[in-house]
PDB file of C-alpha atoms in Angstrom:
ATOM      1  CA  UNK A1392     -12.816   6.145 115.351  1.00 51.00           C
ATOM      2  CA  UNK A1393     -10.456   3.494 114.918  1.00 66.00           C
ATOM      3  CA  UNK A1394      -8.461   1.851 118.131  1.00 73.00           C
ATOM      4  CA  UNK A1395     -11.071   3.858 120.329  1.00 77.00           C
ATOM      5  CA  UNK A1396     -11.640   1.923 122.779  1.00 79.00           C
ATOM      6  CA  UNK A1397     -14.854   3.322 125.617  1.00 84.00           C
ATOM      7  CA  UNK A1398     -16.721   1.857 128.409  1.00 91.00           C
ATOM      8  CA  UNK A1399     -19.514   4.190 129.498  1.00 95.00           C
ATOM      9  CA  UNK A1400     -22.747   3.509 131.083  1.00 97.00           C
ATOM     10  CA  UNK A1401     -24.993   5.883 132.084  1.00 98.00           C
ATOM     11  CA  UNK A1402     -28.368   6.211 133.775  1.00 97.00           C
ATOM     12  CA  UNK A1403     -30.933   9.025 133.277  1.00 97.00           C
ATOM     13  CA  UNK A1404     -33.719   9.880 134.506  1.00 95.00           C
ATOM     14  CA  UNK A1405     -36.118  13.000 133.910  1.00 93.00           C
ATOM     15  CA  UNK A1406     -39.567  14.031 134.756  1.00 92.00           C
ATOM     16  CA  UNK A1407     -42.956  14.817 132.944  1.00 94.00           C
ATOM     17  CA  UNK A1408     -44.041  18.499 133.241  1.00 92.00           C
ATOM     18  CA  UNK A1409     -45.257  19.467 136.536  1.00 88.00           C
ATOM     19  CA  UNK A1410     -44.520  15.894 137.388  1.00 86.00           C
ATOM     20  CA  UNK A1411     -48.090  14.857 136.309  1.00 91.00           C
ATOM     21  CA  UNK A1412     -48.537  11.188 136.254  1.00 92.00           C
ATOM     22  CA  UNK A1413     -49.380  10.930 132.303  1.00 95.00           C
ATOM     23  CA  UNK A1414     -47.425   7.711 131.425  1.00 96.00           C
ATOM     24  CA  UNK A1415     -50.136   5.240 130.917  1.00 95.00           C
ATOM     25  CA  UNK A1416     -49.651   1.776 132.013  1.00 95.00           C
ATOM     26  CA  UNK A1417     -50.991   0.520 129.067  1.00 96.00           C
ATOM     27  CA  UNK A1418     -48.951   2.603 127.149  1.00 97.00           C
ATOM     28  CA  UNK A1419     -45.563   1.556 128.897  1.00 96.00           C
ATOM     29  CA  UNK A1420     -44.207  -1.183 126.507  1.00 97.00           C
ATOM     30  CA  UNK A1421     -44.648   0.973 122.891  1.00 98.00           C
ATOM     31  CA  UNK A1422     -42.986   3.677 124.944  1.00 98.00           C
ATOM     32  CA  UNK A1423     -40.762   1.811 125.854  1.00 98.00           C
ATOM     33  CA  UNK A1424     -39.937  -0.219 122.425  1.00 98.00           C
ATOM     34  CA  UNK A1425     -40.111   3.659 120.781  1.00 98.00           C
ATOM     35  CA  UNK A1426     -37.379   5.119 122.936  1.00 98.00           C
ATOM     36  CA  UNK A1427     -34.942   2.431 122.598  1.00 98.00           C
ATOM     37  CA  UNK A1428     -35.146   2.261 119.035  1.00 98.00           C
ATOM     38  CA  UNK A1429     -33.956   6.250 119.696  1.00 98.00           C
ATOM     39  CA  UNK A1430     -31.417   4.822 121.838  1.00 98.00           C
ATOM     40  CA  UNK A1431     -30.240   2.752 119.256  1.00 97.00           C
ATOM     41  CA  UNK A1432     -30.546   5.243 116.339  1.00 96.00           C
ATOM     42  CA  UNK A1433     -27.659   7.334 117.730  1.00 95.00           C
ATOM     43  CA  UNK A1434     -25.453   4.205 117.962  1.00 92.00           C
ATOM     44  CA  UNK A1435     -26.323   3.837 122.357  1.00 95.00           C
ATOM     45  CA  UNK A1436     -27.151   0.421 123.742  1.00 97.00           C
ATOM     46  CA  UNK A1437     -30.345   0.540 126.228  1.00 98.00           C
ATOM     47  CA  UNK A1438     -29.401  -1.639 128.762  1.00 98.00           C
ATOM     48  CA  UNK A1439     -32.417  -0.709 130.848  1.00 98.00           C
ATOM     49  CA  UNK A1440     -35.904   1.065 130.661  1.00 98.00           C
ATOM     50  CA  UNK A1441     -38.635   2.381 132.891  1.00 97.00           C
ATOM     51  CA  UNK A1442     -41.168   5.099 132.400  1.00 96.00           C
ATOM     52  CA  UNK A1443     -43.280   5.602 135.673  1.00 95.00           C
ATOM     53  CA  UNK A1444     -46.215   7.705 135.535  1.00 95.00           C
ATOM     54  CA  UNK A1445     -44.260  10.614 136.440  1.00 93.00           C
ATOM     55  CA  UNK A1446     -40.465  10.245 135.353  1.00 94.00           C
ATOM     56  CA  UNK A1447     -38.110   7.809 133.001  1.00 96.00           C
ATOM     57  CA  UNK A1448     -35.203   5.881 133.579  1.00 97.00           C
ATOM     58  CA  UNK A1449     -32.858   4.814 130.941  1.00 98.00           C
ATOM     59  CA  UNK A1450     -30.098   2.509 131.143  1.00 98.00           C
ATOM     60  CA  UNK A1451     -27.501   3.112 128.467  1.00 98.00           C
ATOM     61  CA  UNK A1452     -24.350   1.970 127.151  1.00 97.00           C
ATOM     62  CA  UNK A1453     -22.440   5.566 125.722  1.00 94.00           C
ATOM     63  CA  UNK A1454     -19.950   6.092 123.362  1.00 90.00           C
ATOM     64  CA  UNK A1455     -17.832   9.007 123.472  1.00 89.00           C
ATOM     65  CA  UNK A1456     -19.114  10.258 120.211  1.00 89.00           C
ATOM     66  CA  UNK A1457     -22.547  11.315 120.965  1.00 90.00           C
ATOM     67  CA  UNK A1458     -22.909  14.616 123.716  1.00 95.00           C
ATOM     68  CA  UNK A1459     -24.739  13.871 126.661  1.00 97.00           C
ATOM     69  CA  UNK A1460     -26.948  17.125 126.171  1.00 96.00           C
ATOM     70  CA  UNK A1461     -27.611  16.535 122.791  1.00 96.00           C
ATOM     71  CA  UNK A1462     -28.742  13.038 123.507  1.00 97.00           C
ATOM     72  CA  UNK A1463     -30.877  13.580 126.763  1.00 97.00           C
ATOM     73  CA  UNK A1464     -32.532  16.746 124.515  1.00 97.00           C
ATOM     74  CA  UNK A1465     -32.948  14.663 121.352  1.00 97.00           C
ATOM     75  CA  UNK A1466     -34.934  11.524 123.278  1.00 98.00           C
ATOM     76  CA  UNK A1467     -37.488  13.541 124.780  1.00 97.00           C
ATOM     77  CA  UNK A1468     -37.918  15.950 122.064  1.00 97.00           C
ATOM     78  CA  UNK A1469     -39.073  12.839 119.863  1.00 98.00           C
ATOM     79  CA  UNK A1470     -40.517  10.891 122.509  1.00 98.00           C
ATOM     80  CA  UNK A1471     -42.344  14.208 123.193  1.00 96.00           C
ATOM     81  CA  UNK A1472     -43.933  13.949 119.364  1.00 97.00           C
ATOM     82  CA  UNK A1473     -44.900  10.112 119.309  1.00 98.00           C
ATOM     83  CA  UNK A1474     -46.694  10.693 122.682  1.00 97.00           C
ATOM     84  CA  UNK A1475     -48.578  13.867 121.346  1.00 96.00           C
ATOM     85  CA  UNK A1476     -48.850  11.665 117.872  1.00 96.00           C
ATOM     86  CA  UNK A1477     -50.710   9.348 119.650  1.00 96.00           C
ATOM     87  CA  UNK A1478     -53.279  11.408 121.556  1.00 94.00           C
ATOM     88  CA  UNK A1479     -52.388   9.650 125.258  1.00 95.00           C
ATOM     89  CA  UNK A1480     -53.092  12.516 126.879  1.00 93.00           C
ATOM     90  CA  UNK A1481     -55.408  15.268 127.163  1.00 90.00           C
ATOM     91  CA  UNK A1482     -53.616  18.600 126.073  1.00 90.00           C
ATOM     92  CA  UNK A1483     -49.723  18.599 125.382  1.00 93.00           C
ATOM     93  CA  UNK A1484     -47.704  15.912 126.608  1.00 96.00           C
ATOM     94  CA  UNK A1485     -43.638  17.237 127.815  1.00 96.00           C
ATOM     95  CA  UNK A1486     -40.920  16.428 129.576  1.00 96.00           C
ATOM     96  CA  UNK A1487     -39.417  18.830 132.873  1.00 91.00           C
ATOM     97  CA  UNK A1488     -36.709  21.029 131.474  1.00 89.00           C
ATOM     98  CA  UNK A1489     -33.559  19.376 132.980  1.00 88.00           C
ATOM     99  CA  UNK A1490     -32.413  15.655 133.565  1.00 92.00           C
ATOM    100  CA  UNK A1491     -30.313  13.872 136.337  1.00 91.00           C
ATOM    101  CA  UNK A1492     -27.566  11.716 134.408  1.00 94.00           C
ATOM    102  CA  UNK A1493     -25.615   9.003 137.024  1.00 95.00           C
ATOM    103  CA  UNK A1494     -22.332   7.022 135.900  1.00 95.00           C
ATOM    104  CA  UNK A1495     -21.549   3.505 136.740  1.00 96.00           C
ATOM    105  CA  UNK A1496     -18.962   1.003 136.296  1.00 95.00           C
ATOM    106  CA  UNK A1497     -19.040  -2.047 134.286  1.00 95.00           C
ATOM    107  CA  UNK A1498     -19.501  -4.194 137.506  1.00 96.00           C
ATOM    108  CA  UNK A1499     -22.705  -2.425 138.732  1.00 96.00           C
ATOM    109  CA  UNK A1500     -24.533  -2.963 135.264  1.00 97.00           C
ATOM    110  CA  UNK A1501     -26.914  -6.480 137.415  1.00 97.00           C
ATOM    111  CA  UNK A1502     -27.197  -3.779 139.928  1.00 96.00           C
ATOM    112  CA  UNK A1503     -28.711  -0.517 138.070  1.00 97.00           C
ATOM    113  CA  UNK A1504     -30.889  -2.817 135.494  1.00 97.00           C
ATOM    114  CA  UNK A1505     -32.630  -4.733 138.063  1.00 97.00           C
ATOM    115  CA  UNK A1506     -32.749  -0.826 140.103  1.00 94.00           C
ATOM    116  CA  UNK A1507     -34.399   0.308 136.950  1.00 96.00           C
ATOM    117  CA  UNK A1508     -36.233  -2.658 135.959  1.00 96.00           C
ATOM    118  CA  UNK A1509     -37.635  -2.538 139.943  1.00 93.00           C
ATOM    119  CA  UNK A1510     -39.381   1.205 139.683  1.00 89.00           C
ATOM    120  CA  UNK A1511     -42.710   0.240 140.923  1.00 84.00           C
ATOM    121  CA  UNK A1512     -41.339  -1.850 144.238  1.00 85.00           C
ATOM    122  CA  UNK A1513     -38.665   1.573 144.733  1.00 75.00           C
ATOM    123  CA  UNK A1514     -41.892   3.721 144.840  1.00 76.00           C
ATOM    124  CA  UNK A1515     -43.664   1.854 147.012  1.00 78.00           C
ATOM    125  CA  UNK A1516     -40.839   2.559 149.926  1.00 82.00           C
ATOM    126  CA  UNK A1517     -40.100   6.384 148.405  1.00 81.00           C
ATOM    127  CA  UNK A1518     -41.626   9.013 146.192  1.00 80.00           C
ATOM    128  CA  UNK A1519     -39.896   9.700 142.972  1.00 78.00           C
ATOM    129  CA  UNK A1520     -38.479  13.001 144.985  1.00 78.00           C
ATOM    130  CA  UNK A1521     -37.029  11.005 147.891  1.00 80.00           C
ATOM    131  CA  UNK A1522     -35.279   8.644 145.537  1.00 83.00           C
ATOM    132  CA  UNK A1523     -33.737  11.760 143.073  1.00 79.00           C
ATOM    133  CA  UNK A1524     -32.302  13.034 146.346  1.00 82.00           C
ATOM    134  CA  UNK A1525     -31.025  10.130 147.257  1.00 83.00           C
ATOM    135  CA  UNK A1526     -29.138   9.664 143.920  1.00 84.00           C
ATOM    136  CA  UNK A1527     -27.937  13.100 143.686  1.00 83.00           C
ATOM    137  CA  UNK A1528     -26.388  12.483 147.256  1.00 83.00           C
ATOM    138  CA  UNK A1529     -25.038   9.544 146.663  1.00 84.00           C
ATOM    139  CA  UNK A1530     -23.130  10.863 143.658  1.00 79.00           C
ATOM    140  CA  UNK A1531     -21.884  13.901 145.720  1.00 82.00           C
ATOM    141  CA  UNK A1532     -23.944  15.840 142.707  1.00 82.00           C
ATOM    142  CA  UNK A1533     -23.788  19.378 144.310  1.00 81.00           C
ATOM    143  CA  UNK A1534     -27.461  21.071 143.609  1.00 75.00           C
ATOM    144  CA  UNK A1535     -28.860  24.448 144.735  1.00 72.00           C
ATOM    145  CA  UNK A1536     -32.305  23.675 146.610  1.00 69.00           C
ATOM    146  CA  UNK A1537     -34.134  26.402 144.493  1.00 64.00           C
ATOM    147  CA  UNK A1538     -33.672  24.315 141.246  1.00 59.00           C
ATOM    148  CA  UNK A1539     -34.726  21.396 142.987  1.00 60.00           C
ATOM    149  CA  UNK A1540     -37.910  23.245 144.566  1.00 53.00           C
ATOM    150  CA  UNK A1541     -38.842  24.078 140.678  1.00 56.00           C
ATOM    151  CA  UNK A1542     -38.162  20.366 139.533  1.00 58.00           C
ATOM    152  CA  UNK A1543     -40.432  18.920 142.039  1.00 57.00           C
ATOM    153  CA  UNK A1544     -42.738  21.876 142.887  1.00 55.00           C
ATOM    154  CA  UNK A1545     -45.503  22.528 140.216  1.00 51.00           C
TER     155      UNK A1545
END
């Protein structure tokens, strides 16, 4: 698109099935290096990565091209098949139906890398539950508690 001009940036974050903590340490950086190179394939920027044990956060810089859905749906479809390709876990590895997606401006990129980048120190204060609530209220997301029971109830 020529003279289209975009600034988006956009966090996700979604959850492993049932929330099971099946992210490896030791498996963190190829993760990692595998879904940015999807974040790059459909012309995104990662900005920021973090897979905890139980849930991902991605950093990205969005163009107005690509839909969010398709995206979101996309990464953990194929991040879905390199973890199963590589036998990490017992069974079949999968993402939580569903995905939180937060929108910042250009000024708060420091803010929500080093957020991202910091996982391990955020869960030491909250659980992974405390701090999507948090985020949904600070973004004046409106939610129905029943979907949210499902999301973090096994």
């Amino acid at each position: 698109m020529a003279n289209t001009f975009s600034q988006i940036y956009l966090q996700f974050v979604f959850a492993v099935q049932n929330r099971q903590c099946l992210i490896a340490k030791q498996h963190k950086e190829e993760l990692h290096k595998y879904i940015t190179a999807l974040v790059q394939n459909r012309k995104a920027k990662m900005l920021a990565i973090n897979c905890m044990p139980d849930h991902t956060h991605l950093f990205v810089g969005f163009k107005p091209t690509i839909l969010i859905a398709d995206f979101v749906k996309e990464i953990k479809v194929e991040s879905n098949e390199f973890i199963n390709g590589k036998d990490w876990v017992r069974g079949k590895f999968s993402w939580q139906e569903g995905y939180g997606v937060f929108s910042y401006s250009h000024s708060q990129i420091d803010d929500v890398i080093k957020y991202v980048l910091d996982q391990e120190a955020h869960h030491q204060r909250r659980t992974f539950k405390q701090e999507y609530l948090r985020l949904l209220q600070k973004f004046d997301i409106m939610f129905e508690e029943r979907y949210l029971f499902e999301f973090f109830e096994p």
